[in-house]
Amino acid sequence: MEQKQFKPLDPLLHSELRLAVMSLLLEVEEADFVYLKKQTDATAGNLSVQLDKLSGAGYIEVEKTFRGKKPCTLCRMTDKGHEAFLTYVDALQSYILQANKQ
Amino acid sequence: MEQKQFKPLDPLLHSELRLAVMSLLLEVEEADFVYLKKQTDATAGNLSVQLDKLSGAGYIEVEKTFRGKKPCTLCRMTDKGHEAFLTYVDALQSYILQANKQ
DNA sequence: TAATTTGGTTTATAAAATAAATCTATTTAT
DNA sequence: ATAAATAGATTTATTTTATAAACCAAATTA
């Protein structure tokens, strides 16, 4: 799909949960595991895996700290992630633009 | 992800190739296999599978005819598919709206 | 002190995407 | 006429992803 008409969709972002996480991190700049889990309504296992992928791609930074005695996993979007997200949103337009005109 | 903030994304449409096909069928109302293959730059195998899924969901109609002596697979979007596509595009907005504002 | 809850990770399973192989019929070249 | 190549796909196999289930350690509650 390297055609003119449709721009390729970054597979790392073209996932419901990862997209939701990135969307949240764009708003808040920093969020912990529990917050992300609640906002996305994801299971902990799924969230853990998807955060790993985003982190592995360098789209988010993950910092493991403690809040009091409990572990606390903090996430924030990197510049690279920010750029990738904007590129993804732009690419999406090539698929849905005429639908918006309906 | 049945939360208020993020609307669920129809898994049948949340696929690069199926989304591209639907996007094309929204424009042209009717297209054959070869045209869809060229416009999406997909492999024939992949396209065949994804057309089956869209057809199985009732999002497109597939008519097998002949053009001269060669087989010709015609596709068009159904009302159900049209509705699903618009709903999908609307749901997407809940993930990417703030990005558009950047 | 025995459950239960919190905050996760790891492993296993199911589903999806992609690629490779195959098939039928038709052209084109020999 | 026959072999090789092309068109238009489908089927099967492989890889990748997503999801769910199981698990773990520490902390809290009963």
mmCIF file of C-alpha atoms (C1' of nucleotides) in Angstrom:
data_model
loop_
_atom_site.group_PDB
_atom_site.id
_atom_site.type_symbol
_atom_site.label_atom_id
_atom_site.label_comp_id
_atom_site.label_asym_id
_atom_site.label_seq_id
_atom_site.Cartn_x
_atom_site.Cartn_y
_atom_site.Cartn_z
ATOM 1 C CA MET A 1 0.000 0.000 0.000
ATOM 2 C CA GLU A 2 2.735 2.486 -0.863
ATOM 3 C CA GLN A 3 0.343 4.047 -3.399
ATOM 4 C CA LYS A 4 -0.354 7.763 -3.701
ATOM 5 C CA GLN A 5 -3.992 7.515 -2.696
ATOM 6 C CA PHE A 6 -3.670 5.840 0.707
ATOM 7 C CA LYS A 7 -0.841 6.605 3.080
ATOM 8 C CA PRO A 8 0.439 3.648 5.129
ATOM 9 C CA LEU A 9 -0.864 3.344 8.681
ATOM 10 C CA ASP A 10 1.801 2.809 11.341
ATOM 11 C CA PRO A 11 0.919 -0.677 12.658
ATOM 12 C CA LEU A 12 2.127 0.263 16.112
ATOM 13 C CA LEU A 13 -0.511 2.941 16.383
ATOM 14 C CA HIS A 14 -3.231 1.190 14.422
ATOM 15 C CA SER A 15 -4.434 -0.719 17.475
ATOM 16 C CA GLU A 16 -7.404 0.321 19.540
ATOM 17 C CA LEU A 17 -5.698 0.128 22.910
ATOM 18 C CA ARG A 18 -2.346 1.610 21.888
ATOM 19 C CA LEU A 19 -4.160 4.417 20.106
ATOM 20 C CA ALA A 20 -6.233 5.144 23.203
ATOM 21 C CA VAL A 21 -3.104 5.215 25.360
ATOM 22 C CA MET A 22 -1.378 7.613 23.000
ATOM 23 C CA SER A 23 -4.478 9.773 22.838
ATOM 24 C CA LEU A 24 -4.511 9.987 26.640
ATOM 25 C CA LEU A 25 -0.805 10.738 26.866
ATOM 26 C CA LEU A 26 -1.209 13.520 24.357
ATOM 27 C CA GLU A 27 -3.703 15.173 26.698
ATOM 28 C CA VAL A 28 -2.078 14.669 30.041
ATOM 29 C CA GLU A 29 1.674 14.419 29.353
ATOM 30 C CA GLU A 30 2.051 11.913 32.207
ATOM 31 C CA ALA A 31 -0.120 9.060 33.432
ATOM 32 C CA ASP A 32 0.272 5.968 35.583
ATOM 33 C CA PHE A 33 -0.728 2.389 34.846
ATOM 34 C CA VAL A 34 -3.835 2.487 36.993
ATOM 35 C CA TYR A 35 -5.101 5.681 35.376
ATOM 36 C CA LEU A 36 -4.532 4.331 31.872
ATOM 37 C CA LYS A 37 -6.226 1.076 32.813
ATOM 38 C CA LYS A 38 -9.296 2.879 34.097
ATOM 39 C CA GLN A 39 -9.593 5.289 31.211
ATOM 40 C CA THR A 40 -9.194 2.607 28.571
ATOM 41 C CA ASP A 41 -11.073 -0.120 30.459
ATOM 42 C CA ALA A 42 -8.371 -2.547 29.354
ATOM 43 C CA THR A 43 -7.249 -5.636 31.234
ATOM 44 C CA ALA A 44 -3.955 -5.252 33.088
ATOM 45 C CA GLY A 45 -2.297 -7.938 30.981
ATOM 46 C CA ASN A 46 -3.272 -6.386 27.708
ATOM 47 C CA LEU A 47 -2.245 -2.923 28.889
ATOM 48 C CA SER A 48 1.104 -4.220 30.115
ATOM 49 C CA VAL A 49 1.864 -5.808 26.749
ATOM 50 C CA GLN A 50 0.821 -2.776 24.729
ATOM 51 C CA LEU A 51 2.798 -0.370 26.918
ATOM 52 C CA ASP A 52 5.826 -2.572 26.302
ATOM 53 C CA LYS A 53 5.314 -2.270 22.567
ATOM 54 C CA LEU A 54 4.929 1.489 22.647
ATOM 55 C CA SER A 55 7.962 1.699 24.878
ATOM 56 C CA GLY A 56 9.956 -0.651 22.665
ATOM 57 C CA ALA A 57 9.182 1.560 19.688
ATOM 58 C CA GLY A 58 10.359 4.599 21.603
ATOM 59 C CA TYR A 59 6.892 6.169 21.433
ATOM 60 C CA ILE A 60 6.555 6.387 25.206
ATOM 61 C CA GLU A 61 8.855 6.408 28.211
ATOM 62 C CA VAL A 62 8.052 4.172 31.150
ATOM 63 C CA GLU A 63 9.353 4.946 34.599
ATOM 64 C CA LYS A 64 8.896 2.485 37.432
ATOM 65 C CA THR A 65 8.604 4.225 40.777
ATOM 66 C CA PHE A 66 6.744 3.800 44.026
ATOM 67 C CA ARG A 67 3.832 5.759 45.375
ATOM 68 C CA GLY A 68 4.148 5.168 49.091
ATOM 69 C CA LYS A 69 4.709 1.451 49.339
ATOM 70 C CA LYS A 70 2.974 0.516 46.119
ATOM 71 C CA PRO A 71 4.616 0.233 42.744
ATOM 72 C CA CYS A 72 3.668 2.899 40.273
ATOM 73 C CA THR A 73 4.354 2.759 36.550
ATOM 74 C CA LEU A 74 4.533 6.224 34.994
ATOM 75 C CA CYS A 75 4.198 6.769 31.261
ATOM 76 C CA ARG A 76 4.758 9.745 29.057
ATOM 77 C CA MET A 77 4.910 10.298 25.326
ATOM 78 C CA THR A 78 8.266 10.962 23.709
ATOM 79 C CA ASP A 79 8.875 13.440 20.911
ATOM 80 C CA LYS A 80 9.194 10.518 18.551
ATOM 81 C CA GLY A 81 5.827 9.205 19.719
ATOM 82 C CA HIS A 82 4.258 12.601 19.319
ATOM 83 C CA GLU A 83 5.501 12.881 15.788
ATOM 84 C CA ALA A 84 4.382 9.335 14.946
ATOM 85 C CA PHE A 85 0.936 10.042 16.331
ATOM 86 C CA LEU A 86 0.497 13.167 14.222
ATOM 87 C CA THR A 87 1.732 11.319 11.144
ATOM 88 C CA TYR A 88 -0.725 8.513 11.843
ATOM 89 C CA VAL A 89 -3.631 10.923 12.210
ATOM 90 C CA ASP A 90 -2.652 12.601 8.962
ATOM 91 C CA ALA A 91 -2.454 9.251 7.173
ATOM 92 C CA LEU A 92 -5.904 8.311 8.470
ATOM 93 C CA GLN A 93 -7.353 11.326 6.699
ATOM 94 C CA SER A 94 -6.560 9.717 3.350
ATOM 95 C CA TYR A 95 -8.983 6.913 4.229
ATOM 96 C CA ILE A 96 -11.826 8.813 5.855
ATOM 97 C CA LEU A 97 -11.886 12.244 4.298
ATOM 98 C CA GLN A 98 -14.731 11.643 1.859
ATOM 99 C CA ALA A 99 -16.729 10.020 4.641
ATOM 100 C CA ASN A 100 -16.509 13.228 6.608
ATOM 101 C CA LYS A 101 -18.006 15.095 3.678
ATOM 102 C CA GLN A 102 -21.116 12.882 3.584
ATOM 103 C CA MET B 1 -13.139 -0.307 26.129
ATOM 104 C CA GLU B 2 -16.849 0.393 26.551
ATOM 105 C CA GLN B 3 -15.899 3.611 28.364
ATOM 106 C CA LYS B 4 -17.407 7.024 27.638
ATOM 107 C CA GLN B 5 -14.163 8.584 26.488
ATOM 108 C CA PHE B 6 -13.238 6.219 23.669
ATOM 109 C CA LYS B 7 -15.847 4.691 21.409
ATOM 110 C CA PRO B 8 -15.159 1.097 20.308
ATOM 111 C CA LEU B 9 -13.648 0.665 16.851
ATOM 112 C CA ASP B 10 -15.383 -1.886 14.622
ATOM 113 C CA PRO B 11 -12.653 -4.544 14.195
ATOM 114 C CA LEU B 12 -13.902 -5.326 10.710
ATOM 115 C CA LEU B 13 -13.115 -1.821 9.559
ATOM 116 C CA HIS B 14 -10.041 -1.261 11.717
ATOM 117 C CA SER B 15 -7.762 -2.889 9.158
ATOM 118 C CA GLU B 16 -5.663 -0.984 6.675
ATOM 119 C CA LEU B 17 -6.726 -2.925 3.603
ATOM 120 C CA ARG B 18 -10.408 -3.291 4.461
ATOM 121 C CA LEU B 19 -10.559 0.388 5.315
ATOM 122 C CA ALA B 20 -8.964 1.298 1.982
ATOM 123 C CA VAL B 21 -11.455 -0.898 0.124
ATOM 124 C CA MET B 22 -14.384 0.695 1.912
ATOM 125 C CA SER B 23 -12.981 4.124 1.260
ATOM 126 C CA LEU B 24 -12.751 3.345 -2.467
ATOM 127 C CA LEU B 25 -16.253 1.876 -2.603
ATOM 128 C CA LEU B 26 -17.626 4.962 -0.935
ATOM 129 C CA GLU B 27 -16.251 7.025 -3.799
ATOM 130 C CA VAL B 28 -17.088 4.894 -6.785
ATOM 131 C CA GLU B 29 -20.119 2.818 -5.742
ATOM 132 C CA GLU B 30 -18.824 -0.131 -7.836
ATOM 133 C CA ALA B 31 -15.372 -1.538 -8.424
ATOM 134 C CA ASP B 32 -13.866 -4.762 -9.665
ATOM 135 C CA PHE B 33 -11.162 -6.899 -8.095
ATOM 136 C CA VAL B 34 -8.422 -5.676 -10.411
ATOM 137 C CA TYR B 35 -9.213 -2.025 -9.787
ATOM 138 C CA LEU B 36 -9.247 -2.514 -6.012
ATOM 139 C CA LYS B 37 -5.982 -4.425 -6.220
ATOM 140 C CA LYS B 38 -4.296 -1.643 -8.160
ATOM 141 C CA GLN B 39 -5.586 1.180 -6.017
ATOM 142 C CA THR B 40 -4.673 -0.513 -2.744
ATOM 143 C CA ASP B 41 -1.484 -2.151 -3.988
ATOM 144 C CA ALA B 42 -2.501 -5.279 -2.086
ATOM 145 C CA THR B 43 -1.636 -8.845 -3.031
ATOM 146 C CA ALA B 44 -4.444 -10.797 -4.663
ATOM 147 C CA GLY B 45 -4.532 -13.293 -1.805
ATOM 148 C CA ASN B 46 -4.845 -10.685 0.867
ATOM 149 C CA LEU B 47 -7.478 -8.783 -1.090
ATOM 150 C CA SER B 48 -9.489 -11.944 -1.685
ATOM 151 C CA VAL B 49 -9.523 -12.762 2.029
ATOM 152 C CA GLN B 50 -10.454 -9.251 3.092
ATOM 153 C CA LEU B 51 -13.235 -8.960 0.517
ATOM 154 C CA ASP B 52 -14.641 -12.206 1.899
ATOM 155 C CA LYS B 53 -14.680 -10.732 5.386
ATOM 156 C CA LEU B 54 -16.379 -7.537 4.300
ATOM 157 C CA SER B 55 -18.854 -9.590 2.310
ATOM 158 C CA GLY B 56 -19.421 -11.991 5.219
ATOM 159 C CA ALA B 57 -20.218 -9.025 7.447
ATOM 160 C CA GLY B 58 -22.688 -7.720 4.916
ATOM 161 C CA TYR B 59 -20.654 -4.553 4.390
ATOM 162 C CA ILE B 60 -20.189 -5.172 0.670
ATOM 163 C CA GLU B 61 -21.878 -7.190 -2.059
ATOM 164 C CA VAL B 62 -19.744 -9.296 -4.356
ATOM 165 C CA GLU B 63 -20.962 -10.286 -7.792
ATOM 166 C CA LYS B 64 -19.002 -12.723 -9.912
ATOM 167 C CA THR B 65 -19.410 -12.063 -13.586
ATOM 168 C CA PHE B 66 -17.353 -12.256 -16.746
ATOM 169 C CA ARG B 67 -15.877 -9.483 -18.790
ATOM 170 C CA GLY B 68 -15.470 -11.089 -22.193
ATOM 171 C CA LYS B 69 -13.932 -14.435 -21.374
ATOM 172 C CA LYS B 70 -12.250 -13.387 -18.149
ATOM 173 C CA PRO B 71 -13.799 -13.615 -14.718
ATOM 174 C CA CYS B 72 -14.642 -10.288 -13.120
ATOM 175 C CA THR B 73 -15.432 -9.809 -9.448
ATOM 176 C CA LEU B 74 -17.594 -6.742 -8.862
ATOM 177 C CA CYS B 75 -17.933 -5.158 -5.426
ATOM 178 C CA ARG B 76 -20.196 -2.507 -4.045
ATOM 179 C CA MET B 77 -20.910 -1.200 -0.583
ATOM 180 C CA THR B 78 -24.215 -2.062 1.069
ATOM 181 C CA ASP B 79 -26.292 0.324 3.170
ATOM 182 C CA LYS B 80 -25.153 -1.585 6.227
ATOM 183 C CA GLY B 81 -21.534 -1.092 5.197
ATOM 184 C CA HIS B 82 -22.086 2.572 4.569
ATOM 185 C CA GLU B 83 -23.574 3.023 8.006
ATOM 186 C CA ALA B 84 -20.792 1.022 9.653
ATOM 187 C CA PHE B 85 -18.166 3.097 7.892
ATOM 188 C CA LEU B 86 -19.662 6.374 9.065
ATOM 189 C CA THR B 87 -19.944 5.021 12.602
ATOM 190 C CA TYR B 88 -16.306 3.917 12.493
ATOM 191 C CA VAL B 89 -15.146 7.328 11.299
ATOM 192 C CA ASP B 90 -17.126 8.961 14.064
ATOM 193 C CA ALA B 91 -15.611 6.639 16.670
ATOM 194 C CA LEU B 92 -12.121 7.423 15.400
ATOM 195 C CA GLN B 93 -12.674 11.068 16.208
ATOM 196 C CA SER B 94 -12.729 10.224 19.907
ATOM 197 C CA TYR B 95 -9.115 9.063 19.590
ATOM 198 C CA ILE B 96 -7.658 11.695 17.313
ATOM 199 C CA LEU B 97 -9.589 14.884 17.917
ATOM 200 C CA GLN B 98 -7.071 16.557 20.175
ATOM 201 C CA ALA B 99 -4.295 15.638 17.760
ATOM 202 C CA ASN B 100 -6.065 17.580 15.054
ATOM 203 C CA LYS B 101 -6.060 20.622 17.271
ATOM 204 C CA GLN B 102 -2.261 20.571 17.691
ATOM 205 C "C1'" DT C 1 -2.687 -15.445 60.183
ATOM 206 C "C1'" DA C 2 -5.440 -16.254 56.468
ATOM 207 C "C1'" DA C 3 -7.883 -14.017 52.818
ATOM 208 C "C1'" DT C 4 -8.174 -10.328 49.763
ATOM 209 C "C1'" DT C 5 -6.675 -6.478 47.149
ATOM 210 C "C1'" DT C 6 -3.262 -3.762 44.473
ATOM 211 C "C1'" DG C 7 -0.142 -3.411 40.813
ATOM 212 C "C1'" DG C 8 1.531 -5.497 37.799
ATOM 213 C "C1'" DT C 9 4.198 -9.534 34.486
ATOM 214 C "C1'" DT C 10 4.380 -13.849 32.019
ATOM 215 C "C1'" DT C 11 2.531 -17.509 29.421
ATOM 216 C "C1'" DA C 12 -0.925 -19.597 26.578
ATOM 217 C "C1'" DT C 13 -4.652 -19.224 23.274
ATOM 218 C "C1'" DA C 14 -7.320 -17.211 19.679
ATOM 219 C "C1'" DA C 15 -7.707 -14.271 15.875
ATOM 220 C "C1'" DA C 16 -5.890 -11.658 12.126
ATOM 221 C "C1'" DA C 17 -2.752 -10.378 8.507
ATOM 222 C "C1'" DT C 18 0.348 -11.694 5.127
ATOM 223 C "C1'" DA C 19 2.778 -14.565 2.034
ATOM 224 C "C1'" DA C 20 3.278 -18.588 -0.671
ATOM 225 C "C1'" DA C 21 1.328 -22.064 -3.360
ATOM 226 C "C1'" DT C 22 -2.138 -23.465 -6.260
ATOM 227 C "C1'" DC C 23 -5.865 -23.439 -9.782
ATOM 228 C "C1'" DT C 24 -8.561 -22.441 -14.129
ATOM 229 C "C1'" DA C 25 -8.753 -20.293 -18.149
ATOM 230 C "C1'" DT C 26 -6.721 -17.425 -21.670
ATOM 231 C "C1'" DT C 27 -3.250 -15.463 -24.497
ATOM 232 C "C1'" DT C 28 1.073 -15.341 -26.849
ATOM 233 C "C1'" DA C 29 5.098 -17.381 -28.787
ATOM 234 C "C1'" DT C 30 7.353 -21.455 -31.220
ATOM 235 C "C1'" DA D 1 -0.483 -27.950 -31.941
ATOM 236 C "C1'" DT D 2 1.975 -27.242 -27.894
ATOM 237 C "C1'" DA D 3 4.582 -24.953 -24.444
ATOM 238 C "C1'" DA D 4 5.209 -21.043 -21.808
ATOM 239 C "C1'" DA D 5 3.431 -16.926 -19.850
ATOM 240 C "C1'" DT D 6 -0.286 -13.999 -18.101
ATOM 241 C "C1'" DA D 7 -4.829 -12.866 -15.854
ATOM 242 C "C1'" DG D 8 -7.855 -13.377 -12.189
ATOM 243 C "C1'" DA D 9 -8.465 -15.089 -8.595
ATOM 244 C "C1'" DT D 10 -8.801 -18.889 -4.243
ATOM 245 C "C1'" DT D 11 -6.786 -21.842 -0.792
ATOM 246 C "C1'" DT D 12 -3.473 -23.107 2.518
ATOM 247 C "C1'" DA D 13 0.329 -22.182 5.491
ATOM 248 C "C1'" DT D 14 2.997 -19.081 8.222
ATOM 249 C "C1'" DT D 15 3.781 -15.167 10.925
ATOM 250 C "C1'" DT D 16 2.226 -11.550 13.729
ATOM 251 C "C1'" DT D 17 -1.104 -9.512 16.982
ATOM 252 C "C1'" DA D 18 -4.423 -9.248 20.324
ATOM 253 C "C1'" DT D 19 -6.614 -11.094 24.167
ATOM 254 C "C1'" DA D 20 -7.320 -13.878 28.047
ATOM 255 C "C1'" DA D 21 -5.844 -16.674 31.724
ATOM 256 C "C1'" DA D 22 -2.620 -17.697 35.095
ATOM 257 C "C1'" DC D 23 0.599 -16.201 38.100
ATOM 258 C "C1'" DC D 24 3.541 -13.391 41.460
ATOM 259 C "C1'" DA D 25 5.050 -10.226 45.214
ATOM 260 C "C1'" DA D 26 3.845 -6.930 48.376
ATOM 261 C "C1'" DA D 27 0.422 -4.682 51.099
ATOM 262 C "C1'" DT D 28 -3.915 -4.404 53.344
ATOM 263 C "C1'" DT D 29 -8.068 -6.084 55.669
ATOM 264 C "C1'" DA D 30 -10.814 -9.414 58.297
#
